[in-house]
Amino acid sequence: MGAISIEQLLKSPAKLIEEAESGQVAIVTKGGRPVLLAIPYDERLAKEDVYVAVAVRLYQNEVVSLGRAARIAGLSLSEFIDRLGALDIPVIRYPPEELERELAEFG
């Protein structure tokens, strides 16, 4: 795995492509801190992991529903829920204030 600074990337974008073509993962840094992980593209990645990653991010940012995210990921709803659980991402979105209000109503 190689590291490429933003400055190096701007001067020589071909270096990032060379890393990818050789199958190497590259980290792009800004001020010494990682800002981008560049992963070489292959069919397996496109069919499995990328779709799941995109679906998780869209669900996490409340862009799509749980069901829609599962479809994007190409997983059943229960499989997608399991994947979210493995990533410690809550499936039920319940604001703490609303929970407190409802508990107060019952108490």
Coordinates of N, CA and C in Angstrom, one line a residue, residues 47-86:
K47 N -19.3 -6.0 -8.0 CA -20.6 -6.7 -7.8 C -20.9 -7.0 -6.3
E48 N -19.9 -7.0 -5.4 CA -20.2 -7.3 -4.0 C -20.0 -6.1 -3.1
D49 N -18.7 -5.7 -2.9 CA -18.4 -4.8 -1.8 C -18.8 -3.3 -2.1
V50 N -18.6 -2.9 -3.3 CA -18.9 -1.5 -3.6 C -20.4 -1.2 -3.4
Y51 N -21.2 -2.0 -3.9 CA -22.7 -1.8 -3.8 C -23.1 -1.8 -2.3
V52 N -22.5 -2.7 -1.5 CA -22.9 -2.7 -0.1 C -22.4 -1.4 0.6
A53 N -21.1 -1.0 0.2 CA -20.6 0.2 0.8 C -21.4 1.4 0.5
V54 N -21.8 1.5 -0.8 CA -22.7 2.6 -1.2 C -24.0 2.6 -0.5
A55 N -24.6 1.4 -0.4 CA -25.9 1.3 0.2 C -25.8 1.7 1.7
V56 N -24.8 1.2 2.4 CA -24.6 1.6 3.8 C -24.5 3.1 4.0
R57 N -23.7 3.7 3.1 CA -23.5 5.1 3.3 C -24.8 5.9 3.0
L58 N -25.5 5.5 2.0 CA -26.8 6.2 1.7 C -27.8 6.0 2.8
Y59 N -27.8 4.8 3.4 CA -28.7 4.6 4.5 C -28.3 5.4 5.7
Q60 N -27.0 5.4 6.0 CA -26.5 6.1 7.2 C -26.8 7.6 7.1
N61 N -26.7 8.1 5.9 CA -27.0 9.5 5.7 C -28.5 9.8 5.4
E62 N -29.3 8.8 5.6 CA -30.8 9.0 5.5 C -31.2 9.4 4.1
V63 N -30.5 9.0 3.1 CA -30.8 9.3 1.7 C -31.8 8.3 1.2
V64 N -31.7 7.1 1.6 CA -32.6 6.0 1.2 C -33.1 5.2 2.4
S65 N -34.2 4.5 2.2 CA -34.8 3.7 3.3 C -34.0 2.5 3.4
L66 N -34.3 1.7 4.5 CA -33.6 0.5 4.8 C -33.9 -0.5 3.7
G67 N -35.1 -0.6 3.2 CA -35.4 -1.6 2.1 C -34.7 -1.2 0.8
R68 N -34.7 0.1 0.5 CA -34.0 0.5 -0.7 C -32.5 0.3 -0.6
A69 N -32.0 0.5 0.5 CA -30.5 0.3 0.7 C -30.2 -1.2 0.5
A70 N -31.1 -2.1 1.1 CA -30.9 -3.5 0.9 C -30.9 -3.9 -0.6
R71 N -31.8 -3.3 -1.3 CA -31.9 -3.6 -2.8 C -30.6 -3.1 -3.5
I72 N -30.2 -1.9 -3.1 CA -28.9 -1.4 -3.8 C -27.8 -2.3 -3.5
A73 N -27.7 -2.8 -2.3 CA -26.6 -3.7 -1.9 C -26.7 -5.1 -2.5
G74 N -27.9 -5.4 -3.0 CA -28.1 -6.7 -3.6 C -28.3 -7.8 -2.5
L75 N -28.8 -7.4 -1.4 CA -29.0 -8.3 -0.2 C -30.4 -8.4 0.2
S76 N -30.8 -9.4 0.8 CA -32.2 -9.5 1.4 C -32.2 -8.5 2.5
L77 N -33.4 -8.1 3.0 CA -33.5 -7.2 4.1 C -32.8 -7.7 5.3
S78 N -33.0 -8.9 5.6 CA -32.4 -9.5 6.8 C -30.8 -9.5 6.7
E79 N -30.3 -9.9 5.5 CA -28.9 -9.8 5.3 C -28.3 -8.4 5.5
F80 N -29.0 -7.5 5.0 CA -28.6 -6.1 5.1 C -28.6 -5.6 6.5
I81 N -29.7 -6.0 7.2 CA -29.7 -5.6 8.7 C -28.6 -6.3 9.4
D82 N -28.3 -7.5 9.1 CA -27.1 -8.2 9.7 C -25.8 -7.4 9.4
R83 N -25.7 -7.0 8.2 CA -24.5 -6.3 7.8 C -24.4 -5.0 8.6
L84 N -25.5 -4.2 8.7 CA -25.5 -3.0 9.5 C -25.1 -3.3 10.9
G85 N -25.6 -4.3 11.5 CA -25.3 -4.7 12.9 C -23.8 -5.0 13.0
A86 N -23.2 -5.7 12.1 CA -21.8 -5.9 12.1 C -21.0 -4.7 12.0

